[in-house]
Amino acid sequence: MRILVVEDEVGVRDTVCALLKSENYAVDAVGTAEDGIYMLKENEYDGVILDLMLPDGSGLDVLKKFRTTGKAVPVLILSALGGVNDRVSGLDIGADDYLVKPFAPAELMARLRALVRRRYQQPDPLIRVGELEINTRSRAVKRGKRMIELKPKEFAVLEVLARNVDVPVTRTMLWERIYDWDYDGMSNTVDVYVSRLRAKIDGDDEKPLLHTIRGVGYLLSASRA
Ligand code: CA
């Protein structure tokens, strides 16, 4: 899952980014409205954490411009402005949630997880694909009774596939969702993570759940032969 943080206060930005990274999100962070609009245009995100008082304008303008693009990314406003009017106008312009600073880190993360679940229409934090169970909150994975240990990036790949269960996911989409702007590695590492993940979730005697769709990408599905 990849998140954009638009926040000009360096201290808050660093705190939020560290929090997100500790929970395995890929994170891009910018400090101005202009950069926020640019990043939203260029990249695909699973969520946006948006400050309102930015040096070159209001976060509300970022939100307004962004909503006209028709992209459906959940936006959480994180602002020192806690008045009813501020909250109402933020939500009316198209924010999905509003949290007032100072905030409790655990609450910010819980609200973000809720937004991502809503976006993918998966209200339950536990995603089931056949006998595979993925707990998106604790990041515990098991197949039947077998617990599966995944490295953070392997889990990130699995989560993207599980959020799109029964729908093929392209390599580019996987790539965009598990890496942020800072990463400058090789794109074939996506395939490496997928094959490691497959070796862990699909045992020799088990029905395969992770499928390669030639020319398209990958698919997590329990209903495919
Ligand atoms: Ca600010």
PDB file of N, CA and C in Angstrom, residues 15-112:
ATOM      1  N   THR A  15       7.404  12.455  11.542  1.00  0.00           N
ATOM      2  CA  THR A  15       6.714  11.546  12.468  1.00  0.00           C
ATOM      3  C   THR A  15       5.732  10.657  11.720  1.00  0.00           C
ATOM      4  N   VAL A  16       4.923  11.291  10.860  1.00  0.00           N
ATOM      5  CA  VAL A  16       3.909  10.530  10.122  1.00  0.00           C
ATOM      6  C   VAL A  16       4.573   9.517   9.190  1.00  0.00           C
ATOM      7  N   CYS A  17       5.642   9.951   8.509  1.00  0.00           N
ATOM      8  CA  CYS A  17       6.326   9.045   7.574  1.00  0.00           C
ATOM      9  C   CYS A  17       6.930   7.855   8.315  1.00  0.00           C
ATOM     10  N   ALA A  18       7.564   8.126   9.460  1.00  0.00           N
ATOM     11  CA  ALA A  18       8.189   7.039  10.222  1.00  0.00           C
ATOM     12  C   ALA A  18       7.131   6.041  10.683  1.00  0.00           C
ATOM     13  N   LEU A  19       6.000   6.590  11.093  1.00  0.00           N
ATOM     14  CA  LEU A  19       4.878   5.758  11.543  1.00  0.00           C
ATOM     15  C   LEU A  19       4.400   4.851  10.408  1.00  0.00           C
ATOM     16  N   LEU A  20       4.214   5.452   9.236  1.00  0.00           N
ATOM     17  CA  LEU A  20       3.730   4.690   8.087  1.00  0.00           C
ATOM     18  C   LEU A  20       4.731   3.619   7.681  1.00  0.00           C
ATOM     19  N   LYS A  21       6.011   3.998   7.659  1.00  0.00           N
ATOM     20  CA  LYS A  21       7.027   3.026   7.245  1.00  0.00           C
ATOM     21  C   LYS A  21       7.119   1.873   8.243  1.00  0.00           C
ATOM     22  N   SER A  22       6.931   2.202   9.532  1.00  0.00           N
ATOM     23  CA  SER A  22       6.988   1.138  10.535  1.00  0.00           C
ATOM     24  C   SER A  22       5.835   0.159  10.341  1.00  0.00           C
ATOM     25  N   GLU A  23       4.787   0.601   9.669  1.00  0.00           N
ATOM     26  CA  GLU A  23       3.664  -0.300   9.389  1.00  0.00           C
ATOM     27  C   GLU A  23       3.699  -0.793   7.945  1.00  0.00           C
ATOM     28  N   ASN A  24       4.876  -0.650   7.314  1.00  0.00           N
ATOM     29  CA  ASN A  24       5.090  -1.334   6.042  1.00  0.00           C
ATOM     30  C   ASN A  24       4.476  -0.645   4.820  1.00  0.00           C
ATOM     31  N   TYR A  25       4.050   0.611   4.990  1.00  0.00           N
ATOM     32  CA  TYR A  25       3.552   1.338   3.828  1.00  0.00           C
ATOM     33  C   TYR A  25       4.720   1.896   3.027  1.00  0.00           C
ATOM     34  N   ALA A  26       4.542   1.976   1.697  1.00  0.00           N
ATOM     35  CA  ALA A  26       5.437   2.786   0.884  1.00  0.00           C
ATOM     36  C   ALA A  26       4.936   4.222   1.014  1.00  0.00           C
ATOM     37  N   VAL A  27       5.858   5.191   1.179  1.00  0.00           N
ATOM     38  CA  VAL A  27       5.452   6.556   1.509  1.00  0.00           C
ATOM     39  C   VAL A  27       6.167   7.577   0.636  1.00  0.00           C
ATOM     40  N   ASP A  28       5.410   8.506   0.074  1.00  0.00           N
ATOM     41  CA  ASP A  28       5.986   9.698  -0.535  1.00  0.00           C
ATOM     42  C   ASP A  28       5.526  10.882   0.297  1.00  0.00           C
ATOM     43  N   ALA A  29       6.430  11.854   0.503  1.00  0.00           N
ATOM     44  CA  ALA A  29       6.052  13.013   1.307  1.00  0.00           C
ATOM     45  C   ALA A  29       6.480  14.290   0.602  1.00  0.00           C
ATOM     46  N   VAL A  30       5.575  15.280   0.575  1.00  0.00           N
ATOM     47  CA  VAL A  30       5.889  16.591   0.006  1.00  0.00           C
ATOM     48  C   VAL A  30       5.383  17.672   0.966  1.00  0.00           C
ATOM     49  N   GLY A  31       5.894  18.926   0.752  1.00  0.00           N
ATOM     50  CA  GLY A  31       5.586  19.982   1.703  1.00  0.00           C
ATOM     51  C   GLY A  31       4.792  21.148   1.155  1.00  0.00           C
ATOM     52  N   THR A  32       4.384  21.059  -0.123  1.00  0.00           N
ATOM     53  CA  THR A  32       3.614  22.167  -0.685  1.00  0.00           C
ATOM     54  C   THR A  32       2.374  21.654  -1.428  1.00  0.00           C
ATOM     55  N   ALA A  33       1.419  22.555  -1.613  1.00  0.00           N
ATOM     56  CA  ALA A  33       0.203  22.202  -2.354  1.00  0.00           C
ATOM     57  C   ALA A  33       0.564  21.833  -3.791  1.00  0.00           C
ATOM     58  N   GLU A  34       1.462  22.599  -4.381  1.00  0.00           N
ATOM     59  CA  GLU A  34       1.838  22.353  -5.778  1.00  0.00           C
ATOM     60  C   GLU A  34       2.429  20.951  -5.948  1.00  0.00           C
ATOM     61  N   ASP A  35       3.344  20.583  -5.048  1.00  0.00           N
ATOM     62  CA  ASP A  35       3.955  19.256  -5.142  1.00  0.00           C
ATOM     63  C   ASP A  35       2.927  18.155  -4.870  1.00  0.00           C
ATOM     64  N   GLY A  36       1.992  18.447  -3.977  1.00  0.00           N
ATOM     65  CA  GLY A  36       0.950  17.468  -3.683  1.00  0.00           C
ATOM     66  C   GLY A  36       0.117  17.169  -4.921  1.00  0.00           C
ATOM     67  N   ILE A  37      -0.290  18.229  -5.628  1.00  0.00           N
ATOM     68  CA  ILE A  37      -1.097  18.066  -6.837  1.00  0.00           C
ATOM     69  C   ILE A  37      -0.309  17.301  -7.896  1.00  0.00           C
ATOM     70  N   TYR A  38       0.987  17.638  -8.006  1.00  0.00           N
ATOM     71  CA  TYR A  38       1.833  16.961  -8.987  1.00  0.00           C
ATOM     72  C   TYR A  38       1.927  15.464  -8.693  1.00  0.00           C
ATOM     73  N   MET A  39       2.221  15.117  -7.439  1.00  0.00           N
ATOM     74  CA  MET A  39       2.400  13.709  -7.085  1.00  0.00           C
ATOM     75  C   MET A  39       1.106  12.919  -7.297  1.00  0.00           C
ATOM     76  N   LEU A  40      -0.022  13.548  -6.985  1.00  0.00           N
ATOM     77  CA  LEU A  40      -1.301  12.856  -7.153  1.00  0.00           C
ATOM     78  C   LEU A  40      -1.596  12.597  -8.624  1.00  0.00           C
ATOM     79  N   LYS A  41      -1.124  13.508  -9.470  1.00  0.00           N
ATOM     80  CA  LYS A  41      -1.336  13.334 -10.892  1.00  0.00           C
ATOM     81  C   LYS A  41      -0.441  12.222 -11.435  1.00  0.00           C
ATOM     82  N   GLU A  42       0.797  12.160 -10.921  1.00  0.00           N
ATOM     83  CA  GLU A  42       1.802  11.248 -11.471  1.00  0.00           C
ATOM     84  C   GLU A  42       1.695   9.812 -10.967  1.00  0.00           C
ATOM     85  N   ASN A  43       1.193   9.624  -9.755  1.00  0.00           N
ATOM     86  CA  ASN A  43       1.281   8.313  -9.115  1.00  0.00           C
ATOM     87  C   ASN A  43      -0.079   7.792  -8.691  1.00  0.00           C
ATOM     88  N   GLU A  44      -0.095   6.501  -8.397  1.00  0.00           N
ATOM     89  CA  GLU A  44      -1.306   5.876  -7.872  1.00  0.00           C
ATOM     90  C   GLU A  44      -1.113   5.634  -6.379  1.00  0.00           C
ATOM     91  N   TYR A  45      -2.042   6.133  -5.588  1.00  0.00           N
ATOM     92  CA  TYR A  45      -1.935   5.948  -4.136  1.00  0.00           C
ATOM     93  C   TYR A  45      -3.126   5.189  -3.575  1.00  0.00           C
ATOM     94  N   ASP A  46      -2.895   4.600  -2.399  1.00  0.00           N
ATOM     95  CA  ASP A  46      -3.989   3.932  -1.690  1.00  0.00           C
ATOM     96  C   ASP A  46      -4.605   4.857  -0.655  1.00  0.00           C
ATOM     97  N   GLY A  47      -3.918   5.954  -0.357  1.00  0.00           N
ATOM     98  CA  GLY A  47      -4.456   6.915   0.595  1.00  0.00           C
ATOM     99  C   GLY A  47      -3.595   8.163   0.627  1.00  0.00           C
ATOM    100  N   VAL A  48      -4.203   9.284   1.061  1.00  0.00           N
ATOM    101  CA  VAL A  48      -3.490  10.556   1.165  1.00  0.00           C
ATOM    102  C   VAL A  48      -3.726  11.136   2.554  1.00  0.00           C
ATOM    103  N   ILE A  49      -2.642  11.591   3.188  1.00  0.00           N
ATOM    104  CA  ILE A  49      -2.771  12.321   4.447  1.00  0.00           C
ATOM    105  C   ILE A  49      -2.429  13.766   4.135  1.00  0.00           C
ATOM    106  N   LEU A  50      -3.407  14.637   4.325  1.00  0.00           N
ATOM    107  CA  LEU A  50      -3.315  15.999   3.789  1.00  0.00           C
ATOM    108  C   LEU A  50      -3.444  17.043   4.890  1.00  0.00           C
ATOM    109  N   ASP A  51      -2.443  17.917   4.972  1.00  0.00           N
ATOM    110  CA  ASP A  51      -2.475  19.066   5.871  1.00  0.00           C
ATOM    111  C   ASP A  51      -3.268  20.184   5.180  1.00  0.00           C
ATOM    112  N   LEU A  52      -3.842  21.104   5.948  1.00  0.00           N
ATOM    113  CA  LEU A  52      -4.624  22.179   5.313  1.00  0.00           C
ATOM    114  C   LEU A  52      -3.829  23.467   5.111  1.00  0.00           C
ATOM    115  N   MET A  53      -3.044  23.858   6.123  1.00  0.00           N
ATOM    116  CA  MET A  53      -2.321  25.127   5.989  1.00  0.00           C
ATOM    117  C   MET A  53      -0.944  24.879   5.392  1.00  0.00           C
ATOM    118  N   LEU A  54      -0.867  25.045   4.080  1.00  0.00           N
ATOM    119  CA  LEU A  54       0.383  24.805   3.366  1.00  0.00           C
ATOM    120  C   LEU A  54       0.961  26.149   2.934  1.00  0.00           C
ATOM    121  N   PRO A  55       2.279  26.234   2.727  1.00  0.00           N
ATOM    122  CA  PRO A  55       2.896  27.539   2.443  1.00  0.00           C
ATOM    123  C   PRO A  55       2.371  28.195   1.170  1.00  0.00           C
ATOM    124  N   ASP A  56       1.957  27.418   0.180  1.00  0.00           N
ATOM    125  CA  ASP A  56       1.527  28.006  -1.089  1.00  0.00           C
ATOM    126  C   ASP A  56       0.031  27.846  -1.325  1.00  0.00           C
ATOM    127  N   GLY A  57      -0.705  27.582  -0.273  1.00  0.00           N
ATOM    128  CA  GLY A  57      -2.150  27.480  -0.466  1.00  0.00           C
ATOM    129  C   GLY A  57      -2.776  26.572   0.559  1.00  0.00           C
ATOM    130  N   SER A  58      -4.052  26.276   0.326  1.00  0.00           N
ATOM    131  CA  SER A  58      -4.774  25.433   1.272  1.00  0.00           C
ATOM    132  C   SER A  58      -4.829  23.999   0.771  1.00  0.00           C
ATOM    133  N   GLY A  59      -4.799  23.083   1.723  1.00  0.00           N
ATOM    134  CA  GLY A  59      -4.985  21.678   1.374  1.00  0.00           C
ATOM    135  C   GLY A  59      -6.329  21.448   0.696  1.00  0.00           C
ATOM    136  N   LEU A  60      -7.298  22.327   1.011  1.00  0.00           N
ATOM    137  CA  LEU A  60      -8.614  22.186   0.386  1.00  0.00           C
ATOM    138  C   LEU A  60      -8.530  22.374  -1.126  1.00  0.00           C
ATOM    139  N   ASP A  61      -7.624  23.255  -1.565  1.00  0.00           N
ATOM    140  CA  ASP A  61      -7.454  23.454  -3.010  1.00  0.00           C
ATOM    141  C   ASP A  61      -6.845  22.215  -3.659  1.00  0.00           C
ATOM    142  N   VAL A  62      -5.904  21.592  -2.941  1.00  0.00           N
ATOM    143  CA  VAL A  62      -5.314  20.349  -3.443  1.00  0.00           C
ATOM    144  C   VAL A  62      -6.434  19.321  -3.630  1.00  0.00           C
ATOM    145  N   LEU A  63      -7.274  19.227  -2.605  1.00  0.00           N
ATOM    146  CA  LEU A  63      -8.362  18.251  -2.625  1.00  0.00           C
ATOM    147  C   LEU A  63      -9.346  18.547  -3.756  1.00  0.00           C
ATOM    148  N   LYS A  64      -9.710  19.836  -3.903  1.00  0.00           N
ATOM    149  CA  LYS A  64     -10.656  20.234  -4.955  1.00  0.00           C
ATOM    150  C   LYS A  64     -10.108  19.870  -6.330  1.00  0.00           C
ATOM    151  N   LYS A  65      -8.846  20.261  -6.588  1.00  0.00           N
ATOM    152  CA  LYS A  65      -8.231  19.963  -7.885  1.00  0.00           C
ATOM    153  C   LYS A  65      -8.182  18.471  -8.113  1.00  0.00           C
ATOM    154  N   PHE A  66      -7.804  17.741  -7.050  1.00  0.00           N
ATOM    155  CA  PHE A  66      -7.633  16.306  -7.170  1.00  0.00           C
ATOM    156  C   PHE A  66      -8.970  15.625  -7.443  1.00  0.00           C
ATOM    157  N   ARG A  67     -10.019  16.026  -6.770  1.00  0.00           N
ATOM    158  CA  ARG A  67     -11.316  15.368  -6.959  1.00  0.00           C
ATOM    159  C   ARG A  67     -11.845  15.565  -8.368  1.00  0.00           C
ATOM    160  N   THR A  68     -11.457  16.650  -9.040  1.00  0.00           N
ATOM    161  CA  THR A  68     -11.919  16.851 -10.414  1.00  0.00           C
ATOM    162  C   THR A  68     -11.285  15.857 -11.379  1.00  0.00           C
ATOM    163  N   THR A  69     -10.178  15.194 -10.967  1.00  0.00           N
ATOM    164  CA  THR A  69      -9.552  14.214 -11.859  1.00  0.00           C
ATOM    165  C   THR A  69     -10.348  12.918 -11.892  1.00  0.00           C
ATOM    166  N   GLY A  70     -11.242  12.732 -10.929  1.00  0.00           N
ATOM    167  CA  GLY A  70     -12.066  11.529 -10.914  1.00  0.00           C
ATOM    168  C   GLY A  70     -11.376  10.330 -10.283  1.00  0.00           C
ATOM    169  N   LYS A  71     -10.141  10.503  -9.834  1.00  0.00           N
ATOM    170  CA  LYS A  71      -9.449   9.381  -9.176  1.00  0.00           C
ATOM    171  C   LYS A  71     -10.060   9.177  -7.783  1.00  0.00           C
ATOM    172  N   ALA A  72     -10.260   7.925  -7.429  1.00  0.00           N
ATOM    173  CA  ALA A  72     -10.931   7.630  -6.164  1.00  0.00           C
ATOM    174  C   ALA A  72      -9.943   7.184  -5.090  1.00  0.00           C
ATOM    175  N   VAL A  73      -9.172   8.111  -4.589  1.00  0.00           N
ATOM    176  CA  VAL A  73      -8.233   7.763  -3.521  1.00  0.00           C
ATOM    177  C   VAL A  73      -8.748   8.364  -2.214  1.00  0.00           C
ATOM    178  N   PRO A  74      -8.777   7.576  -1.132  1.00  0.00           N
ATOM    179  CA  PRO A  74      -9.254   8.143   0.122  1.00  0.00           C
ATOM    180  C   PRO A  74      -8.295   9.188   0.680  1.00  0.00           C
ATOM    181  N   VAL A  75      -8.859  10.293   1.164  1.00  0.00           N
ATOM    182  CA  VAL A  75      -8.060  11.396   1.686  1.00  0.00           C
ATOM    183  C   VAL A  75      -8.424  11.642   3.149  1.00  0.00           C
ATOM    184  N   LEU A  76      -7.394  11.669   3.986  1.00  0.00           N
ATOM    185  CA  LEU A  76      -7.592  11.991   5.391  1.00  0.00           C
ATOM    186  C   LEU A  76      -6.943  13.339   5.652  1.00  0.00           C
ATOM    187  N   ILE A  77      -7.731  14.307   6.094  1.00  0.00           N
ATOM    188  CA  ILE A  77      -7.170  15.611   6.429  1.00  0.00           C
ATOM    189  C   ILE A  77      -6.636  15.547   7.853  1.00  0.00           C
ATOM    190  N   LEU A  78      -5.395  16.023   7.999  1.00  0.00           N
ATOM    191  CA  LEU A  78      -4.757  16.060   9.313  1.00  0.00           C
ATOM    192  C   LEU A  78      -4.403  17.519   9.553  1.00  0.00           C
ATOM    193  N   SER A  79      -5.171  18.189  10.410  1.00  0.00           N
ATOM    194  CA  SER A  79      -5.018  19.634  10.499  1.00  0.00           C
ATOM    195  C   SER A  79      -5.099  20.139  11.926  1.00  0.00           C
ATOM    196  N   ALA A  80      -4.429  21.280  12.148  1.00  0.00           N
ATOM    197  CA  ALA A  80      -4.549  21.953  13.447  1.00  0.00           C
ATOM    198  C   ALA A  80      -5.885  22.669  13.550  1.00  0.00           C
ATOM    199  N   LEU A  81      -6.549  22.876  12.400  1.00  0.00           N
ATOM    200  CA  LEU A  81      -7.847  23.549  12.394  1.00  0.00           C
ATOM    201  C   LEU A  81      -8.914  22.556  12.826  1.00  0.00           C
ATOM    202  N   GLY A  82      -9.407  22.746  14.067  1.00  0.00           N
ATOM    203  CA  GLY A  82     -10.322  21.745  14.608  1.00  0.00           C
ATOM    204  C   GLY A  82     -11.760  22.203  14.713  1.00  0.00           C
ATOM    205  N   GLY A  83     -12.057  23.421  14.189  1.00  0.00           N
ATOM    206  CA  GLY A  83     -13.416  23.950  14.300  1.00  0.00           C
ATOM    207  C   GLY A  83     -14.405  23.141  13.468  1.00  0.00           C
ATOM    208  N   VAL A  84     -15.670  23.225  13.859  1.00  0.00           N
ATOM    209  CA  VAL A  84     -16.703  22.482  13.134  1.00  0.00           C
ATOM    210  C   VAL A  84     -16.728  22.900  11.664  1.00  0.00           C
ATOM    211  N   ASN A  85     -16.631  24.223  11.410  1.00  0.00           N
ATOM    212  CA  ASN A  85     -16.677  24.694  10.023  1.00  0.00           C
ATOM    213  C   ASN A  85     -15.553  24.123   9.177  1.00  0.00           C
ATOM    214  N   ASP A  86     -14.354  24.063   9.766  1.00  0.00           N
ATOM    215  CA  ASP A  86     -13.215  23.517   9.021  1.00  0.00           C
ATOM    216  C   ASP A  86     -13.463  22.058   8.679  1.00  0.00           C
ATOM    217  N   ARG A  87     -13.933  21.319   9.672  1.00  0.00           N
ATOM    218  CA  ARG A  87     -14.141  19.895   9.446  1.00  0.00           C
ATOM    219  C   ARG A  87     -15.235  19.658   8.414  1.00  0.00           C
ATOM    220  N   VAL A  88     -16.315  20.441   8.536  1.00  0.00           N
ATOM    221  CA  VAL A  88     -17.426  20.271   7.600  1.00  0.00           C
ATOM    222  C   VAL A  88     -16.982  20.611   6.178  1.00  0.00           C
ATOM    223  N   SER A  89     -16.240  21.729   6.017  1.00  0.00           N
ATOM    224  CA  SER A  89     -15.883  22.082   4.637  1.00  0.00           C
ATOM    225  C   SER A  89     -14.899  21.070   4.059  1.00  0.00           C
ATOM    226  N   GLY A  90     -14.010  20.540   4.889  1.00  0.00           N
ATOM    227  CA  GLY A  90     -13.084  19.501   4.406  1.00  0.00           C
ATOM    228  C   GLY A  90     -13.842  18.278   3.920  1.00  0.00           C
ATOM    229  N   LEU A  91     -14.789  17.828   4.704  1.00  0.00           N
ATOM    230  CA  LEU A  91     -15.547  16.626   4.334  1.00  0.00           C
ATOM    231  C   LEU A  91     -16.437  16.902   3.133  1.00  0.00           C
ATOM    232  N   ASP A  92     -17.014  18.125   3.075  1.00  0.00           N
ATOM    233  CA  ASP A  92     -17.881  18.459   1.947  1.00  0.00           C
ATOM    234  C   ASP A  92     -17.112  18.527   0.632  1.00  0.00           C
ATOM    235  N   ILE A  93     -15.856  18.944   0.688  1.00  0.00           N
ATOM    236  CA  ILE A  93     -15.086  19.063  -0.543  1.00  0.00           C
ATOM    237  C   ILE A  93     -14.620  17.697  -1.033  1.00  0.00           C
ATOM    238  N   GLY A  94     -14.690  16.706  -0.171  1.00  0.00           N
ATOM    239  CA  GLY A  94     -14.363  15.360  -0.661  1.00  0.00           C
ATOM    240  C   GLY A  94     -13.343  14.605   0.173  1.00  0.00           C
ATOM    241  N   ALA A  95     -13.033  15.111   1.385  1.00  0.00           N
ATOM    242  CA  ALA A  95     -12.169  14.316   2.258  1.00  0.00           C
ATOM    243  C   ALA A  95     -12.997  13.161   2.820  1.00  0.00           C
ATOM    244  N   ASP A  96     -12.329  12.060   3.131  1.00  0.00           N
ATOM    245  CA  ASP A  96     -13.030  10.897   3.655  1.00  0.00           C
ATOM    246  C   ASP A  96     -12.981  10.853   5.173  1.00  0.00           C
ATOM    247  N   ASP A  97     -12.022  11.556   5.738  1.00  0.00           N
ATOM    248  CA  ASP A  97     -11.920  11.583   7.186  1.00  0.00           C
ATOM    249  C   ASP A  97     -11.136  12.831   7.577  1.00  0.00           C
ATOM    250  N   TYR A  98     -11.237  13.193   8.869  1.00  0.00           N
ATOM    251  CA  TYR A  98     -10.625  14.431   9.336  1.00  0.00           C
ATOM    252  C   TYR A  98     -10.108  14.176  10.741  1.00  0.00           C
ATOM    253  N   LEU A  99      -8.829  14.409  10.948  1.00  0.00           N
ATOM    254  CA  LEU A  99      -8.249  14.204  12.267  1.00  0.00           C
ATOM    255  C   LEU A  99      -7.548  15.496  12.677  1.00  0.00           C
ATOM    256  N   VAL A 100      -7.777  15.913  13.931  1.00  0.00           N
ATOM    257  CA  VAL A 100      -7.239  17.190  14.398  1.00  0.00           C
ATOM    258  C   VAL A 100      -5.914  16.968  15.120  1.00  0.00           C
ATOM    259  N   LYS A 101      -4.927  17.836  14.816  1.00  0.00           N
ATOM    260  CA  LYS A 101      -3.647  17.813  15.513  1.00  0.00           C
ATOM    261  C   LYS A 101      -3.798  18.486  16.880  1.00  0.00           C
ATOM    262  N   PRO A 102      -3.089  18.078  17.912  1.00  0.00           N
ATOM    263  CA  PRO A 102      -2.191  16.911  17.909  1.00  0.00           C
ATOM    264  C   PRO A 102      -2.995  15.614  17.916  1.00  0.00           C
ATOM    265  N   PHE A 103      -2.414  14.590  17.302  1.00  0.00           N
ATOM    266  CA  PHE A 103      -3.168  13.349  17.121  1.00  0.00           C
ATOM    267  C   PHE A 103      -2.455  12.195  17.833  1.00  0.00           C
ATOM    268  N   ALA A 104      -3.192  11.170  18.114  1.00  0.00           N
ATOM    269  CA  ALA A 104      -2.597   9.954  18.671  1.00  0.00           C
ATOM    270  C   ALA A 104      -2.177   9.060  17.506  1.00  0.00           C
ATOM    271  N   PRO A 105      -0.887   8.693  17.432  1.00  0.00           N
ATOM    272  CA  PRO A 105      -0.410   7.883  16.299  1.00  0.00           C
ATOM    273  C   PRO A 105      -1.269   6.645  16.037  1.00  0.00           C
ATOM    274  N   ALA A 106      -1.671   5.949  17.087  1.00  0.00           N
ATOM    275  CA  ALA A 106      -2.452   4.719  16.894  1.00  0.00           C
ATOM    276  C   ALA A 106      -3.790   5.028  16.218  1.00  0.00           C
ATOM    277  N   GLU A 107      -4.354   6.207  16.547  1.00  0.00           N
ATOM    278  CA  GLU A 107      -5.635   6.571  15.944  1.00  0.00           C
ATOM    279  C   GLU A 107      -5.467   6.908  14.461  1.00  0.00           C
ATOM    280  N   LEU A 108      -4.403   7.626  14.148  1.00  0.00           N
ATOM    281  CA  LEU A 108      -4.150   7.940  12.736  1.00  0.00           C
ATOM    282  C   LEU A 108      -4.017   6.656  11.920  1.00  0.00           C
ATOM    283  N   MET A 109      -3.246   5.699  12.431  1.00  0.00           N
ATOM    284  CA  MET A 109      -3.037   4.452  11.689  1.00  0.00           C
ATOM    285  C   MET A 109      -4.339   3.662  11.559  1.00  0.00           C
ATOM    286  N   ALA A 110      -5.122   3.643  12.623  1.00  0.00           N
ATOM    287  CA  ALA A 110      -6.393   2.891  12.580  1.00  0.00           C
ATOM    288  C   ALA A 110      -7.343   3.520  11.562  1.00  0.00           C
ATOM    289  N   ARG A 111      -7.395   4.852  11.548  1.00  0.00           N
ATOM    290  CA  ARG A 111      -8.288   5.530  10.585  1.00  0.00           C
ATOM    291  C   ARG A 111      -7.830   5.296   9.150  1.00  0.00           C
ATOM    292  N   LEU A 112      -6.520   5.288   8.961  1.00  0.00           N
ATOM    293  CA  LEU A 112      -5.994   5.046   7.618  1.00  0.00           C
ATOM    294  C   LEU A 112      -6.332   3.623   7.162  1.00  0.00           C
TER     295      LEU A 112
END
